[in-house]
Protein backbone atom coordinates (compact mmCIF):
# COMPACT_ATOMS: atom_id res chain seq x y z
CA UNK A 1 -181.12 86.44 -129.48
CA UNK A 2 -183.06 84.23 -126.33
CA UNK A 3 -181.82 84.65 -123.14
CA UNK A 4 -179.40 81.91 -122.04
CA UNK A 5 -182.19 80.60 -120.30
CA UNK A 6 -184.94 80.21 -123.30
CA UNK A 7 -181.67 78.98 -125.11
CA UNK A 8 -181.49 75.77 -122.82
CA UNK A 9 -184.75 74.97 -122.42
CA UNK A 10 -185.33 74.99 -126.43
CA UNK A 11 -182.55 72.62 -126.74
CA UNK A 12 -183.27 70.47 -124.18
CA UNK A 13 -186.74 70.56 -125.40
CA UNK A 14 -185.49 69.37 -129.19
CA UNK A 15 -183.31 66.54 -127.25
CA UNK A 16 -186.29 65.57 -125.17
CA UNK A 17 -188.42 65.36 -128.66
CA UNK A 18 -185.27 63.01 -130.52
CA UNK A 19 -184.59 65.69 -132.39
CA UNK A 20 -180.56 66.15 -132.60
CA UNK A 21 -180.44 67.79 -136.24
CA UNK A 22 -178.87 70.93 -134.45
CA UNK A 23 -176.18 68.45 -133.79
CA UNK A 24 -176.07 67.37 -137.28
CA UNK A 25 -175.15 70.88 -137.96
CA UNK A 26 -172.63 71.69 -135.75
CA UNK A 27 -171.19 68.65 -137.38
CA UNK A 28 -171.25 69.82 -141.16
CA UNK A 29 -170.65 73.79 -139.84
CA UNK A 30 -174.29 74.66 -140.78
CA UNK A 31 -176.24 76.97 -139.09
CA UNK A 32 -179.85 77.28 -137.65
CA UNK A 33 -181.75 78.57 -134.41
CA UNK A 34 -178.57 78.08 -131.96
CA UNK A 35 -175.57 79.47 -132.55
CA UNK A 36 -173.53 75.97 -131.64
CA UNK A 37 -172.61 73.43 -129.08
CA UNK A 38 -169.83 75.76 -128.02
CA UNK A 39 -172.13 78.66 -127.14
CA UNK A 40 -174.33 75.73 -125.42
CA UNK A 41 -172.04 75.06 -123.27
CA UNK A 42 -170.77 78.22 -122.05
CA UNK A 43 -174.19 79.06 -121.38
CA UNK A 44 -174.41 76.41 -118.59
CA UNK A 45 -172.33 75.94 -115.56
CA UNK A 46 -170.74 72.94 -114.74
CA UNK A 47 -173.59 72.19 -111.87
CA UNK A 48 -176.08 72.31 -114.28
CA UNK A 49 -174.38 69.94 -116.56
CA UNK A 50 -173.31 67.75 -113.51
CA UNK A 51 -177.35 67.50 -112.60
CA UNK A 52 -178.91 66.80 -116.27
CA UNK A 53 -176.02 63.98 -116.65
CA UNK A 54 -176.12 62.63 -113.06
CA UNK A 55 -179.18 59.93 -113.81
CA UNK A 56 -178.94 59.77 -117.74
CA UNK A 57 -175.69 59.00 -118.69
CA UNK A 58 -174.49 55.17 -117.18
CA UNK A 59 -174.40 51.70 -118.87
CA UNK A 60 -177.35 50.65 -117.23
CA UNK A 61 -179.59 52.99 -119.87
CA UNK A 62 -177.05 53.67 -122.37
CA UNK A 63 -175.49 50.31 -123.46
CA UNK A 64 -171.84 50.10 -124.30
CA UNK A 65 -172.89 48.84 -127.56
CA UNK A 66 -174.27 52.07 -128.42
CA UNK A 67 -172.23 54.72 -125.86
CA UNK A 68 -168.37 53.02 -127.33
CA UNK A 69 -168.51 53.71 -130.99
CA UNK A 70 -170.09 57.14 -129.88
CA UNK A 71 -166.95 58.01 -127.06
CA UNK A 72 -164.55 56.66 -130.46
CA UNK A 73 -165.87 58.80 -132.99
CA UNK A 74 -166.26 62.22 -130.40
CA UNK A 75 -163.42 61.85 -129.39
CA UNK A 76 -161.35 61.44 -132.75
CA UNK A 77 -162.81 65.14 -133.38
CA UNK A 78 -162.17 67.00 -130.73
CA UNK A 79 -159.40 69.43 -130.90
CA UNK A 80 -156.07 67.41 -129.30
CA UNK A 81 -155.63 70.42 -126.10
CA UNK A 82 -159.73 69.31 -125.04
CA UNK A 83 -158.36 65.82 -125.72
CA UNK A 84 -155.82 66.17 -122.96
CA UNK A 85 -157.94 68.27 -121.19
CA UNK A 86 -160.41 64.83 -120.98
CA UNK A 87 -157.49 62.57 -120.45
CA UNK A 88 -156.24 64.68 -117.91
CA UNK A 89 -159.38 65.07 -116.01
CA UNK A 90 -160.21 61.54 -116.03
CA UNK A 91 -156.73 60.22 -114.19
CA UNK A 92 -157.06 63.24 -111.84
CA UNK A 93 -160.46 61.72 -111.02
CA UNK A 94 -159.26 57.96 -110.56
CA UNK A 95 -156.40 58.93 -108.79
CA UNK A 96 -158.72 59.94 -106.14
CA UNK A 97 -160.64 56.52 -105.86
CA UNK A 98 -156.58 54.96 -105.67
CA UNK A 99 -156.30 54.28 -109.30
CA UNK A 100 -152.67 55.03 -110.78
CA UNK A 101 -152.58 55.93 -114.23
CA UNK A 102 -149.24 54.46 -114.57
CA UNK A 103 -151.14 50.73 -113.49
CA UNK A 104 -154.63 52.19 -115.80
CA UNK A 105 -151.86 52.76 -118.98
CA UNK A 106 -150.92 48.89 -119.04
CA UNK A 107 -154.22 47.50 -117.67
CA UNK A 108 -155.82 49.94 -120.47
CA UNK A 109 -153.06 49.35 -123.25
CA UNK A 110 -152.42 52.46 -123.32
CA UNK A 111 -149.44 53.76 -125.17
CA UNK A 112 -148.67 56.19 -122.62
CA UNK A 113 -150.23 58.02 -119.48
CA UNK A 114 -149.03 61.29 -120.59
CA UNK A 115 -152.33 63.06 -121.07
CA UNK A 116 -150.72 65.33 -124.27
CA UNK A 117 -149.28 62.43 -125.87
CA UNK A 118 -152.02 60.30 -125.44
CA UNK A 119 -153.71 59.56 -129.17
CA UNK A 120 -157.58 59.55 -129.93
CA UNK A 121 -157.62 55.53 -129.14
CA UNK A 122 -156.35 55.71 -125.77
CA UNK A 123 -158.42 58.46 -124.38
CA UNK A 124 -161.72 56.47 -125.58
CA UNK A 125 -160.04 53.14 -123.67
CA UNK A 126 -159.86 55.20 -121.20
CA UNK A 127 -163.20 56.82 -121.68
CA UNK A 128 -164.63 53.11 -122.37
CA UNK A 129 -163.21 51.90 -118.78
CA UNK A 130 -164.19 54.73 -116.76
CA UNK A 131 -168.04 54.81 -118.35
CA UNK A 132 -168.46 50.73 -117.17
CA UNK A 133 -166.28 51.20 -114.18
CA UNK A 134 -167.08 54.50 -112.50
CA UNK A 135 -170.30 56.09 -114.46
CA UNK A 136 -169.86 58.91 -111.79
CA UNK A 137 -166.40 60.41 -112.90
CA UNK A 138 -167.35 59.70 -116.41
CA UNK A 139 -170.55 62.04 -115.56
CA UNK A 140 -168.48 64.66 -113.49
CA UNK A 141 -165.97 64.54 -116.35
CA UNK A 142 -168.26 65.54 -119.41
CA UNK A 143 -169.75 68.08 -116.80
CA UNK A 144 -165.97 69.65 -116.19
CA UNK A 145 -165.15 68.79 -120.26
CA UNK A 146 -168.38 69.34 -122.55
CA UNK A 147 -166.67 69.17 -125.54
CA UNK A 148 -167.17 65.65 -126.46
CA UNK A 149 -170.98 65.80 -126.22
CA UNK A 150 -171.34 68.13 -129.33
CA UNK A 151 -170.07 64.79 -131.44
CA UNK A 152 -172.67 62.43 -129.74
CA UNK A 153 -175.30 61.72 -132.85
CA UNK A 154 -176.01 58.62 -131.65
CA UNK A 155 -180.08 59.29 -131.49
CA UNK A 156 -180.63 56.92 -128.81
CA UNK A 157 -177.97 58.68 -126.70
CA UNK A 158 -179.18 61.89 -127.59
CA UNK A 159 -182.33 61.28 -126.63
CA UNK A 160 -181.47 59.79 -123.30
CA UNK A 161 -179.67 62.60 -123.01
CA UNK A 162 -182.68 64.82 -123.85
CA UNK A 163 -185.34 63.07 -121.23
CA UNK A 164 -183.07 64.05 -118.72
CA UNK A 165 -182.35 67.34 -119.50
CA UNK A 166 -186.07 67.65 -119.94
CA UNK A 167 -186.59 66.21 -116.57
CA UNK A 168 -184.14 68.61 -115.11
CA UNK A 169 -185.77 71.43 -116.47
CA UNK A 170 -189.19 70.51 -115.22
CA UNK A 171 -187.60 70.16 -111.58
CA UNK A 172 -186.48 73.18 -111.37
CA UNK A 173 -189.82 74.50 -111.97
């Protein structure tokens, strides 16, 4: 098996090149040259992930036409404890900046504010506002909460994605 290191860089090097079949097949279960998102992401800390999403992911390069139906359909599939997880992390976030997630639940229409009731739909409202309103929690949150990027197969997303990791990894050089 590559070192953790070789790991990342081929990955970001496939994301860099628009090629996001390995996420393709952590989607049907399939298997190929990495083991999955899962071992991905355990592989990187949480500064590493907070530096390749700090410039890439914001609605001035990803559109919220394209970055929405992507932040619906992840986050219908992840597991419902990394869906609270999310949910939790973003109000914790917001309630820094002021925001009450008692006011974000109605403004939102939100059926609740209780992270582990909260369904699929209101955690991607909730994703939805925080990506247009404050692109640096939603960044700091999918650095603290990976799971919802193994369910991004949105090409143009993943390749965003990709150019930064690539441009990361080429800084740290």
């Amino acid at each position: 098996m590559p070192s953790s290191e070789e790991y990342r860089r081929q990955i970001i090097k496939d994301l860099a090149g628009g090629d996001v079949e390995y996420l393709d097949n952590v989607n049907t279960g399939t298997t190929n040259d990495y083991q999955n998102f899962d071992d991905f992401a355990q592989r990187t800390t949480t500064d590493q992930r907070r530096q390749l999403f700090s410039q890439s992911l914001n609605p001035e390069k990803i559109p919220p036409s394209q970055m929405e139906p992507e932040l619906q359909k992840a986050i219908a599939q992840i597991k419902p404890n990394e869906r609270d997880d999310v949910a939790r992390a973003f109000f914790k976030h917001l309630k820094s900046r002021g925001l009450d997630d008692k006011r974000l639940e109605q403004q939102l229409g939100l059926s609740t504010h209780n992270p582990k009731r909260m369904t699929a739909d209101d955690v991607s409202k909730l994703a939805s506002f925080v990506y247009h309103n404050h692109p640096d929690i939603f960044r700091e949150v999918l650095a603290e909460q990976p799971g919802i990027m193994k369910f991004l197969s949105n090409p143009i997303v993943a390749g965003i994605i990709g150019i930064a990791a690539a441009k990361w990894l080429s800084d740290r050089k």
